[in-house]
Short mmCIF file of C-alpha atoms and ligand atoms in Angstrom, two decimals:
data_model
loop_
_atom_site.label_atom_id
_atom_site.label_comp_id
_atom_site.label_asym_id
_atom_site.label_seq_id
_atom_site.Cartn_x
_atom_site.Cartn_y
_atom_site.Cartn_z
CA UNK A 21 -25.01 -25.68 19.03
CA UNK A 22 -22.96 -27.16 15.83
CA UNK A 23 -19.05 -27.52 16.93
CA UNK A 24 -16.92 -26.48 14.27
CA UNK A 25 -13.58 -28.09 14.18
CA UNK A 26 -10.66 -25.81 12.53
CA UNK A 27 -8.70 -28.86 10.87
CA UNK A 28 -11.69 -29.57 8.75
CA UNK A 29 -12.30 -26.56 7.99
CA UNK A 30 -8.87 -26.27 6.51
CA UNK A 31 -8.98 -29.53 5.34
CA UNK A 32 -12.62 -28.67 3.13
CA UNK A 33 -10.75 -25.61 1.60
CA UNK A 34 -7.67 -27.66 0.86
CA UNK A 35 -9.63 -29.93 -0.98
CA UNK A 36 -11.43 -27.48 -3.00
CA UNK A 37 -14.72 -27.40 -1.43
CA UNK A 38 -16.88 -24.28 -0.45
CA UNK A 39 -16.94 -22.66 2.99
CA UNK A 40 -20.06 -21.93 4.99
CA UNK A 41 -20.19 -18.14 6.54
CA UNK A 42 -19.99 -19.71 9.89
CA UNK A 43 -16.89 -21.98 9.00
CA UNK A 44 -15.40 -18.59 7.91
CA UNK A 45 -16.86 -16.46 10.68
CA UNK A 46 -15.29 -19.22 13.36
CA UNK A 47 -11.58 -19.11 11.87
CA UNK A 48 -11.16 -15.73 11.65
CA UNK A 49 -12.96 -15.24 15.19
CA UNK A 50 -10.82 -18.15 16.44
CA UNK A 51 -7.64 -16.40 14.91
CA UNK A 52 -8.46 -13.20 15.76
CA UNK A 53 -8.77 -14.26 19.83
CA UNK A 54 -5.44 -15.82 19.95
CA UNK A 55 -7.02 -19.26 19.94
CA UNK A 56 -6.04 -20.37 16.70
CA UNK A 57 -1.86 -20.38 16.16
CA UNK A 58 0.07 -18.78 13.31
CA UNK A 59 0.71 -22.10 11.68
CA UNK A 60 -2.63 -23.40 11.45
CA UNK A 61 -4.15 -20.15 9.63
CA UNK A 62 -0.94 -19.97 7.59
CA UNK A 63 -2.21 -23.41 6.07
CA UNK A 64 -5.58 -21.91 5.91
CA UNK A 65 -4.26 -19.04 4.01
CA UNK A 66 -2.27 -21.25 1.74
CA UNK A 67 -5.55 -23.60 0.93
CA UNK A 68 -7.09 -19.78 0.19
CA UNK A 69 -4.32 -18.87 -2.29
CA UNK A 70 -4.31 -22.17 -4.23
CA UNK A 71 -8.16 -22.99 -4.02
CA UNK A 72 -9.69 -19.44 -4.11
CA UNK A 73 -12.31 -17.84 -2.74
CA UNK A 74 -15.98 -17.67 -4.79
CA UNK A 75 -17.59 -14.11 -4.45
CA UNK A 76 -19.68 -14.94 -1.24
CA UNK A 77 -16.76 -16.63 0.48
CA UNK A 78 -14.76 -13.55 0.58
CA UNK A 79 -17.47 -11.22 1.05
CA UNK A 80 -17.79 -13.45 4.35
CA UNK A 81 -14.55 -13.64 4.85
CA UNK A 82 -14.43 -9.50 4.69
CA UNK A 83 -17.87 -9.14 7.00
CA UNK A 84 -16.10 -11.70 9.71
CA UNK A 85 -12.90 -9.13 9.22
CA UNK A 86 -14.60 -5.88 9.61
CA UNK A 87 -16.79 -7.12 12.54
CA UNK A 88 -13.89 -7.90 14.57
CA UNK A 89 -13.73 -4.58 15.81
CA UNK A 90 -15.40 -1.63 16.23
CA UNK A 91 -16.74 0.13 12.86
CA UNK A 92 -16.54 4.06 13.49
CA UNK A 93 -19.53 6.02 13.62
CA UNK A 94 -18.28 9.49 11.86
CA UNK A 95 -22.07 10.89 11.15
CA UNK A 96 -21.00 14.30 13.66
CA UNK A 97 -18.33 14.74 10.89
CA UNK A 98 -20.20 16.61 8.57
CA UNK A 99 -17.24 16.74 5.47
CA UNK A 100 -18.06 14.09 3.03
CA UNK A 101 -16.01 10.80 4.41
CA UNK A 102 -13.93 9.52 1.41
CA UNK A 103 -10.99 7.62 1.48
CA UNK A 104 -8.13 5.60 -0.72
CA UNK A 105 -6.30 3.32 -0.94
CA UNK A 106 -3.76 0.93 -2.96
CA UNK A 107 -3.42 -2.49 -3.63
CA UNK A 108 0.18 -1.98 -2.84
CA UNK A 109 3.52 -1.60 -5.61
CA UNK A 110 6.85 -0.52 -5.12
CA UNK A 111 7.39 3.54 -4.43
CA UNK A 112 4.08 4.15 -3.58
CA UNK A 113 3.70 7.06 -1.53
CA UNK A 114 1.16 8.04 -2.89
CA UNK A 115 -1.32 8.09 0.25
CA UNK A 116 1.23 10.14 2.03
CA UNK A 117 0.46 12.93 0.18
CA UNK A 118 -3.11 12.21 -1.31
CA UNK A 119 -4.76 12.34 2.66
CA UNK A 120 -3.12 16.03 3.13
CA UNK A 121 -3.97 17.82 -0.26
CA UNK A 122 -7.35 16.03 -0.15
CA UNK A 123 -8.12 17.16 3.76
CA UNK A 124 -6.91 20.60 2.32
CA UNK A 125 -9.65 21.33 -0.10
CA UNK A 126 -12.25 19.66 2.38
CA UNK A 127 -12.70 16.28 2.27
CA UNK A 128 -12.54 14.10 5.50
CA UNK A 129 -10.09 11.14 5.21
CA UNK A 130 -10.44 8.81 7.90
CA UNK A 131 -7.56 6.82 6.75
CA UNK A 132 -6.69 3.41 7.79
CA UNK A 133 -3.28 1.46 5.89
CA UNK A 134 -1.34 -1.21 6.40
CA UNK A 135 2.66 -2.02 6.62
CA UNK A 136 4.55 -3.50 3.95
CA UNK A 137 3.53 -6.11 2.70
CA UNK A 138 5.22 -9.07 0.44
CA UNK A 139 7.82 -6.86 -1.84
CA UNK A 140 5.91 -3.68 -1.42
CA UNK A 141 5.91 -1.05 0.63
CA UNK A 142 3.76 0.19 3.33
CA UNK A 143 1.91 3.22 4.35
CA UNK A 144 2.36 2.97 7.96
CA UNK A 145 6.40 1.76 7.62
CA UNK A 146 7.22 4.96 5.88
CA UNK A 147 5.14 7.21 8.52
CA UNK A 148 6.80 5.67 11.10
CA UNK A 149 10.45 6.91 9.96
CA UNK A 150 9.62 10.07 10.85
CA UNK A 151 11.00 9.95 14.32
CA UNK A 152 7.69 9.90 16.84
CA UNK A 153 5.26 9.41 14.63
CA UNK A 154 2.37 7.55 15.74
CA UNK A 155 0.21 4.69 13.71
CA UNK A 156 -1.54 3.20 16.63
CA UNK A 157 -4.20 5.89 17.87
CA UNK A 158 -6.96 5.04 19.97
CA UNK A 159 -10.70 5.54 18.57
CA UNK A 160 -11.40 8.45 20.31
CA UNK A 161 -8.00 9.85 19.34
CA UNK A 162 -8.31 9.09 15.73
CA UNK A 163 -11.66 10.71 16.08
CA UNK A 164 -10.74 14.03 17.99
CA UNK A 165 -8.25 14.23 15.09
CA UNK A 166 -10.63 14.17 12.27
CA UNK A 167 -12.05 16.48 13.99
CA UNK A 168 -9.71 19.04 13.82
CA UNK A 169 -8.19 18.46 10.68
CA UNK A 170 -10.28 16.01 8.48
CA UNK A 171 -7.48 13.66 8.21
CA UNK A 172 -5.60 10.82 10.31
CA UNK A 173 -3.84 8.14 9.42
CA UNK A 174 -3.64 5.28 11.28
CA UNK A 175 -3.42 1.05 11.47
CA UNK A 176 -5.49 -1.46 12.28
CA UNK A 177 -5.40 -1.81 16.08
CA UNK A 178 -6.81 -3.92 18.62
CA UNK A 179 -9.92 -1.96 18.38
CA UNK A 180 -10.51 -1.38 14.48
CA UNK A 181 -9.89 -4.16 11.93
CA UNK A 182 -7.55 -6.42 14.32
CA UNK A 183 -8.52 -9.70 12.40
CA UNK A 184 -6.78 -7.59 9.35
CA UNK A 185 -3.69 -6.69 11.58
CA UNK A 186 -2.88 -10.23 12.40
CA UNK A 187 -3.80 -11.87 9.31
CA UNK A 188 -1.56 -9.08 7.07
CA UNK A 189 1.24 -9.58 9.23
CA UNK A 190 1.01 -13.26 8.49
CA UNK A 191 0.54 -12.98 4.97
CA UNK A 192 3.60 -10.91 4.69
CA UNK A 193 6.07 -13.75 5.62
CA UNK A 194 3.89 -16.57 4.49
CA UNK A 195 4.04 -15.73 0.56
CA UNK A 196 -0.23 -15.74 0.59
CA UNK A 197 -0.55 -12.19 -0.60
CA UNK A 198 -0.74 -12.07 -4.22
CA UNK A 199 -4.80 -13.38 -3.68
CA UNK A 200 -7.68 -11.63 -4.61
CA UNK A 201 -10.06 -12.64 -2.61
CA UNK A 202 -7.17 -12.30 0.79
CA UNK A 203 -6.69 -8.82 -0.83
CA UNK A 204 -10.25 -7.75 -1.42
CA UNK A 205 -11.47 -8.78 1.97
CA UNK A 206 -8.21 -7.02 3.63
CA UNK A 207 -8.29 -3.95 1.98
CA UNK A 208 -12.76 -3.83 2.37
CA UNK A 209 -12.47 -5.07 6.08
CA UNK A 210 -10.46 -1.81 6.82
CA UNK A 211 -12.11 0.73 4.57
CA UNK A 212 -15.87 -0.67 5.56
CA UNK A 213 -14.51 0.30 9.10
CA UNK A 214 -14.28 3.83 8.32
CA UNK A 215 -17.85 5.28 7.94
CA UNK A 216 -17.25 6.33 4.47
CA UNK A 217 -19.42 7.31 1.62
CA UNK A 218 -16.79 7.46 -1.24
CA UNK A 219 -13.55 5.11 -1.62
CA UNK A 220 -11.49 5.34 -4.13
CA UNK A 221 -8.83 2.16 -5.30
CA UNK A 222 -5.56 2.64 -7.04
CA UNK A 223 -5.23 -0.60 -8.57
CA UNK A 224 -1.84 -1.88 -9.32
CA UNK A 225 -1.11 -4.18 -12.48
CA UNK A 226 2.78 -4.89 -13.29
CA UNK A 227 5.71 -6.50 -12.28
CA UNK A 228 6.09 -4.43 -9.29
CA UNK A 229 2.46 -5.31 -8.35
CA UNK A 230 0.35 -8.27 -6.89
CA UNK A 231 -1.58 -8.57 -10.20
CA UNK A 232 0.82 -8.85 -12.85
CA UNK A 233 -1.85 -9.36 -15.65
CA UNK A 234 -4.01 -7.24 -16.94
CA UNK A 235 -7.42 -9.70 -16.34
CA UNK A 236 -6.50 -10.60 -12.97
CA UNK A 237 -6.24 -6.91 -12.06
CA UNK A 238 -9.37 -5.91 -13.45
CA UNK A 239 -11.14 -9.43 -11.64
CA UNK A 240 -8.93 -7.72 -8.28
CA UNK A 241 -10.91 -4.06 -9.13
CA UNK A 242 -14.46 -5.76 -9.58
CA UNK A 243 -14.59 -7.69 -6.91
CA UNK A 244 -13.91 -4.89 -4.24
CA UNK A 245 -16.13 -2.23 -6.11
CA UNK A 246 -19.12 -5.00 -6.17
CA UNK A 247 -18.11 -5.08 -2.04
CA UNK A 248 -18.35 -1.51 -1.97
CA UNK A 249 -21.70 -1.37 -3.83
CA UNK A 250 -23.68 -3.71 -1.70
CA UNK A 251 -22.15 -2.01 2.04
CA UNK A 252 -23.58 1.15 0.25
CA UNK A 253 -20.07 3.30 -0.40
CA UNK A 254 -19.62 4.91 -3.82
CA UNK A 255 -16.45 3.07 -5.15
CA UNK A 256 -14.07 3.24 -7.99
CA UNK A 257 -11.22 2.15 -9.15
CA UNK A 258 -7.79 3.62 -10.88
CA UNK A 259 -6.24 0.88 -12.78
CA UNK A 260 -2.54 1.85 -12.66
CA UNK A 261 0.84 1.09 -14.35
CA UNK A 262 3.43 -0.68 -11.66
CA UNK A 263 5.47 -1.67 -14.03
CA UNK A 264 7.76 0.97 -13.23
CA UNK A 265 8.38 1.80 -9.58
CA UNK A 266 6.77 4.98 -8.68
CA UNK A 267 8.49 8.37 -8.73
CA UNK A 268 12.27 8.21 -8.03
CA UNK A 269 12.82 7.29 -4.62
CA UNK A 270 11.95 3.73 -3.00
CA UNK A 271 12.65 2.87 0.58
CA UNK A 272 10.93 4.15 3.81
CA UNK A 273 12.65 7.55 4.95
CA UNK A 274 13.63 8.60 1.41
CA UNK A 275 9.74 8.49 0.06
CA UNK A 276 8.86 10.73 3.02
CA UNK A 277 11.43 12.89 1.68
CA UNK A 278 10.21 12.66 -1.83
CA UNK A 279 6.59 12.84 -0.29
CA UNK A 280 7.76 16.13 1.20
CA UNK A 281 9.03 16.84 -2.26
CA UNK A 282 5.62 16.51 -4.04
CA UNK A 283 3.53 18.58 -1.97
CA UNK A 284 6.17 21.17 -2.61
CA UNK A 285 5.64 21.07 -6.24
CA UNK A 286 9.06 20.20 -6.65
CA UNK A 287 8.12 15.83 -7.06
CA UNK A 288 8.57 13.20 -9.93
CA UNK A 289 5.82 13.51 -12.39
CA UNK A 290 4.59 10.33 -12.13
CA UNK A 291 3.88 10.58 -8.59
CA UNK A 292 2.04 13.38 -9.27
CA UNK A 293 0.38 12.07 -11.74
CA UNK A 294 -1.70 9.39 -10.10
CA UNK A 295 -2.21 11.23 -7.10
CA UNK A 296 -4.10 13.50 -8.68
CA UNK A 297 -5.98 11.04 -10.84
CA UNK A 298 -6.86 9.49 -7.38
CA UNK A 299 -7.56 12.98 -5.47
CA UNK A 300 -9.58 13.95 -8.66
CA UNK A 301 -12.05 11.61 -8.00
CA UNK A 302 -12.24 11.40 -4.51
CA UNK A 303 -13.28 15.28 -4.89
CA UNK A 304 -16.12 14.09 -7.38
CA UNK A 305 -17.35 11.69 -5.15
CA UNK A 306 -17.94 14.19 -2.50
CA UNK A 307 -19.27 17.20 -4.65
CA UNK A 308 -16.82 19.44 -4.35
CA UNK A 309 -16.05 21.43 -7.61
CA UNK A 310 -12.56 22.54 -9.07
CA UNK A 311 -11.13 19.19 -9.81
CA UNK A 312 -7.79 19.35 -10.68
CA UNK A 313 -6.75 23.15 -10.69
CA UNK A 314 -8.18 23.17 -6.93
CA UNK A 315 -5.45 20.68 -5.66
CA UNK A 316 -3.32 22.09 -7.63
CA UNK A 317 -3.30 25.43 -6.18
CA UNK A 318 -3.80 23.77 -2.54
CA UNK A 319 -0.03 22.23 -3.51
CA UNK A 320 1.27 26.07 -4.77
CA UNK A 321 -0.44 27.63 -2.11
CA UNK A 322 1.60 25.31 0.57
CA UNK A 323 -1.92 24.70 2.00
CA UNK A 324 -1.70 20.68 1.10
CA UNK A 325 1.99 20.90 2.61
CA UNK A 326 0.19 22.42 5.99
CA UNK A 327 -1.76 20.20 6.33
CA UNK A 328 1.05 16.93 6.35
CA UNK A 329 2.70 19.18 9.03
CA UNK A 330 -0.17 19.17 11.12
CA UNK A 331 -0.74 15.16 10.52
CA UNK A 332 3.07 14.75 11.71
CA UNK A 333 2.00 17.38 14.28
CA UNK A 334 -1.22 15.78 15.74
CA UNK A 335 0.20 12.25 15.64
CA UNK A 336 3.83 12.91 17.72
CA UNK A 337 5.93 13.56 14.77
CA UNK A 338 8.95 15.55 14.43
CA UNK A 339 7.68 18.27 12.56
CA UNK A 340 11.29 19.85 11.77
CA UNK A 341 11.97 17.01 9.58
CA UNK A 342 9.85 18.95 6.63
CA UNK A 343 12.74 21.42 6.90
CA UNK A 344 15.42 19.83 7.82
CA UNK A 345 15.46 16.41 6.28
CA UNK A 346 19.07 15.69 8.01
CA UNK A 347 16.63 14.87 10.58
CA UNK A 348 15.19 11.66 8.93
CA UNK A 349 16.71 8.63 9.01
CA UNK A 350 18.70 7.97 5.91
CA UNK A 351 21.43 5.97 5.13
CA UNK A 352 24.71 7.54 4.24
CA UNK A 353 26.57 4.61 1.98
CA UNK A 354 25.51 4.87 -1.38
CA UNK A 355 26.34 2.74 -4.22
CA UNK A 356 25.69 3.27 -7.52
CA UNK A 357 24.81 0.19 -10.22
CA UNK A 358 25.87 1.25 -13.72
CA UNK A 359 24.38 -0.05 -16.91
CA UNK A 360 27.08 -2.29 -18.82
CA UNK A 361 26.04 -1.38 -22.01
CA UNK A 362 24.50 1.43 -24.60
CA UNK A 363 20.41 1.16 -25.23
CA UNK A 364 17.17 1.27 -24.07
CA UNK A 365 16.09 -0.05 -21.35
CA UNK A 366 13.90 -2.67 -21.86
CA UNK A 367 12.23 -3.90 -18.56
CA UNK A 368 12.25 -3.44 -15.10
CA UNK A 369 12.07 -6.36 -13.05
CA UNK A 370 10.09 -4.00 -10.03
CA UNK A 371 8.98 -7.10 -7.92
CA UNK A 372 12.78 -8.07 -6.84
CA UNK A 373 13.64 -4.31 -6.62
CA UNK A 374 10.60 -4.56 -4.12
CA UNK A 375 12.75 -8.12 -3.01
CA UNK A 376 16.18 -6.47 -2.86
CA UNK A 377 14.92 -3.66 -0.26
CA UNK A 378 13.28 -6.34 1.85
CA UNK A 379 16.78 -7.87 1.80
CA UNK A 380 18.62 -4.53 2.99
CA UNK A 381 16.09 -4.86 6.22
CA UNK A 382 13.20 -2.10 4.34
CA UNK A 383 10.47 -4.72 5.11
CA UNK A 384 10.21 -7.84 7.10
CA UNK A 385 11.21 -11.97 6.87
CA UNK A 386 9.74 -12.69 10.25
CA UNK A 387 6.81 -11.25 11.79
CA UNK A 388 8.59 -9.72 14.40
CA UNK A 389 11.66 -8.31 12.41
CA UNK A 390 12.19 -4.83 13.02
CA UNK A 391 12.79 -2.77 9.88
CA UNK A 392 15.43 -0.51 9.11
CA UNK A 393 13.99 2.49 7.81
CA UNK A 394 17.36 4.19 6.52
CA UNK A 395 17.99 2.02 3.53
CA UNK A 396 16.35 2.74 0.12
CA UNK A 397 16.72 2.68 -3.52
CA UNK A 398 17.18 6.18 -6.42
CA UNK A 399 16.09 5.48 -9.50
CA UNK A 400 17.79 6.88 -11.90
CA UNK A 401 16.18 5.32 -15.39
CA UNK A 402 12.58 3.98 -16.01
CA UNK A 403 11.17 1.29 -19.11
CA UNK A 404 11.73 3.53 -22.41
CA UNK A 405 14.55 5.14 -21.39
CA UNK A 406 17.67 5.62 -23.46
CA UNK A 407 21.00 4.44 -21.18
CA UNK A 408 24.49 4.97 -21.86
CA UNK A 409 26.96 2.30 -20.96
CA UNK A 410 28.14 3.34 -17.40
CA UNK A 411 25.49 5.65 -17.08
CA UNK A 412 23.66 5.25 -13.22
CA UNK A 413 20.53 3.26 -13.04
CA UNK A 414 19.72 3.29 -9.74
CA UNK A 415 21.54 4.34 -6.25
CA UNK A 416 21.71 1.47 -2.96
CA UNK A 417 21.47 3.76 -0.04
CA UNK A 418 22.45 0.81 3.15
CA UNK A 419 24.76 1.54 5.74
CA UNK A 420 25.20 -2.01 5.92
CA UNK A 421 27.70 -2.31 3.17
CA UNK A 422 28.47 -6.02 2.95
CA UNK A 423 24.54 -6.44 1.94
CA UNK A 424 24.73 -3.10 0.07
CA UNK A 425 27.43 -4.97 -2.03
CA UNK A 426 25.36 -8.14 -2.67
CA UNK A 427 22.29 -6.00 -3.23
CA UNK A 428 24.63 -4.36 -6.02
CA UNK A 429 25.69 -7.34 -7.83
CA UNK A 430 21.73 -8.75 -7.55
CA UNK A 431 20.54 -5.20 -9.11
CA UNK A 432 22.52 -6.21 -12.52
CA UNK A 433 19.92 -8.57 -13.35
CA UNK A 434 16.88 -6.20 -12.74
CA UNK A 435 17.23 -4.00 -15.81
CA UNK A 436 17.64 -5.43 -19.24
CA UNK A 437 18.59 -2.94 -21.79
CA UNK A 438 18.76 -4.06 -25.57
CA UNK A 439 19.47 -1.80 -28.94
CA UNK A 440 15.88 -1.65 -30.04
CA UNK A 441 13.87 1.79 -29.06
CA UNK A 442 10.93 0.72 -26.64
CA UNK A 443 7.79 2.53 -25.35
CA UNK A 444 7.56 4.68 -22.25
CA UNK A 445 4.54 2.95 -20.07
CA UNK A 446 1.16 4.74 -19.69
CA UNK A 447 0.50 5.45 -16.10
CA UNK A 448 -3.03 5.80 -15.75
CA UNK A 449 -4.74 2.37 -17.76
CA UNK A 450 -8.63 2.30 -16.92
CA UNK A 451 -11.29 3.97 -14.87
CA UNK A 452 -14.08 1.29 -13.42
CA UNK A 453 -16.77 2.98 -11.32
N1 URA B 10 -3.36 -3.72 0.84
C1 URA B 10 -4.02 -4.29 1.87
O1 URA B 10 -4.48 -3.61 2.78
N2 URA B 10 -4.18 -5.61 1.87
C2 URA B 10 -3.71 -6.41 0.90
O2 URA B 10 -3.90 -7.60 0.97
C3 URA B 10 -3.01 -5.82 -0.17
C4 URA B 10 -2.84 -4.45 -0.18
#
């Protein structure tokens, strides 16, 4: 038997060399099983960042991931098994209303996300404002529930992907996420876990996003479609604009209210925009025809709408919230930060706006930080935009006003505005299949 000793193997990546599978099988097993602590595989994670990852590293490091747990066996699910998911911005709520209007027009969408993460948001964070909701359903429950309604969406648990759940939650306060190959193997350890035959990958590339160059992004979008390919599931990838923040609302509650909004027909274009670019080919990928006039009558219809309300349903959600959104957590101070002078706005700075809600308590310091889900940002203006001086550029909701007031004074610095007309940003950038 060969005895593998953690510090060197930390020590090898430090120092730039390659890792063996079974180095990389015996940290993440070690780490997964509690025997490992937090700060050792933080300084794992930070030899990762700076030293990288070659392409069979991290298609180890994913494999060692997924088989932590227990990959689902859908095959009595008959509806084609496709899911997405994001490599995570700012706003993005887009999943929230993706896994409904897909599920509505037949897909299965065994969906499994993660919390925020760094300065963006997360899937599971925003659920869980809706008072009740569940993320943490046992197999069999996530299975009866796909069941039923071809959708759930859920964590990584003890069961499914829990190398993933402690590893993300350490990257969050560790400043290791912004890493392809720590993103690729997160994001394929999950989705391999699913059973699918189709995934689909909104990409991010911005300020507001992990990748903030264009190259890096695309490198990002390669390496998990070439992980895709060789597990067998059809993969693509949406190469998005996050330079912006997505749709108009940022902050846990208030993008399940703008979620709501969407599915309504009544959303930011934007939002709708790359959902449907997204739901559009998940519905290629599993045959079914009508592309984008299907989802959007399943959205006029209410049908796509129906389907979130059984999700919140199913999962222990307050359902009343869809009409009532006095129900949801949101915060009731409001500030608003003014432009101090006439022009266009220039650039957003979308990572610190991502920052400045983890600062109002939107997303976590500390691993065990609880996160307040009240608190949240309006936009008001986006890149291109012309701005009048004192005109709004974007509402603090925090009942905390003492940070609400710092928050306010930070916000100044996020937008520069300057005399010269400037372009609105494209939203969708590049298909890869
Ligand atoms: N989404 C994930 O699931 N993992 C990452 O590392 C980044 C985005």
């Amino acid at each position: 038997m060969v005895y593998y000793n953690s510090i060197e193997i930390i020590r090898k990546k430090r120092d730039g060399y390659k890792l063996t599978q079974k180095e990389i099988q015996f940290l993440i097993s070690e780490y997964t099983k509690n025997k490992l602590s937090d700060y050792q595989f933080a300084a794992f994670l930070m030899a990762v960042y700076f030293q990288g990852m070659d392409f069979k590293e991290t298609t180890d490091m994913m494999s060692a991931m997924l088989h932590s747990g227990t990959v689902l066996n859908l095959s009595d699910i008959k509806r084609p098994k496709i899911d997405k998911h994001s490599t995570g911005g700012v706003g993005d709520k887009v999943s929230l209303i993706l896994a409904p209007l897909v599920a509505s027009c037949g897909v299965c969408v065994p969906m499994i996300s993660g919390r925020g993460l760094g300065h963006t948001g997360g899937t599971l964070d925003k659920l869980e404002s809706i008072p009740g909701f569940k993320t943490d359903l046992t197999v069999n429950q996530f299975k009866n529930q796909l069941k039923k309604i071809g959708v759930a969406m859920v964590g990584q648990t003890v069961e499914i992907a829990p190398a993933d759940r402690k590893i993300y939650a350490l990257r969050d306060v560790t400043a290791t996420v912004d890493s392809i190959p720590l993103i690729a193997a997160s994001i394929m350890s999950k989705k391999l876990a699913e059973d699918l035959e189709g995934l689909v990958l909104d990409v991010k590339c911005g300020s507001g996003a992990f990748m903030k160059e264009y190259k890096k992004t695309k490198e990002l979008a390669q390496t998990m479609i070439q992980i895709g390919k060789r597990s067998g599931v059809k993969t693509r990838a949406i190469v998005t604009d996050m330079n912006n923040p997505l749709g108009d609302y940022i902050g846990n509650s208030l993008e399940v209210i703008e979620t709501i909004e969407v599915l309504q027909g009544r959303g930011p274009n934007d939002v709708l925009e790359v959902t449907l670019a997204l739901a559009e080919v998940m519905l290629t990928i599993a045959k079914i025809r009508g592309g984008r006039k299907l989802l959007e009558k399943k959205i006029v219809t209410g049908e796509a709408l129906d389907r979130f309300r059984e999700i919140v349903k199913l999962q222990g959600g307050d359902v009343r919230i869809i009409d009532d959104y006095s129900r949801l957590p949101v915060a009731k101070n409001k500030i608003k930060v003014r432009a101090q002078k006439k022009g266009y706005l220039q650039n957003i700075d979308t990572f610190n706006i991502g920052m400045l809600l983890v600062a109002l308590g939107g997303g976590r310091v500390k691993k065990e930080d609880l996160i307040d889900p009240s608190c949240g940002f309006k936009m008001y203006k986006k890149i291109g935009d012309h701005v009048e001086k004192n005109e709004c550029l974007i509402e603090i909701y925090s009942d905390n006003e003492s940070k609400a007031r710092i928050v306010a004074r930070e916000m100044q610095r996020v937008f520069t505005i300057k005399k010269k007309p400037c372009r609105h940003k494209a939203l969708i950038r590049e298909i890869l299949t």
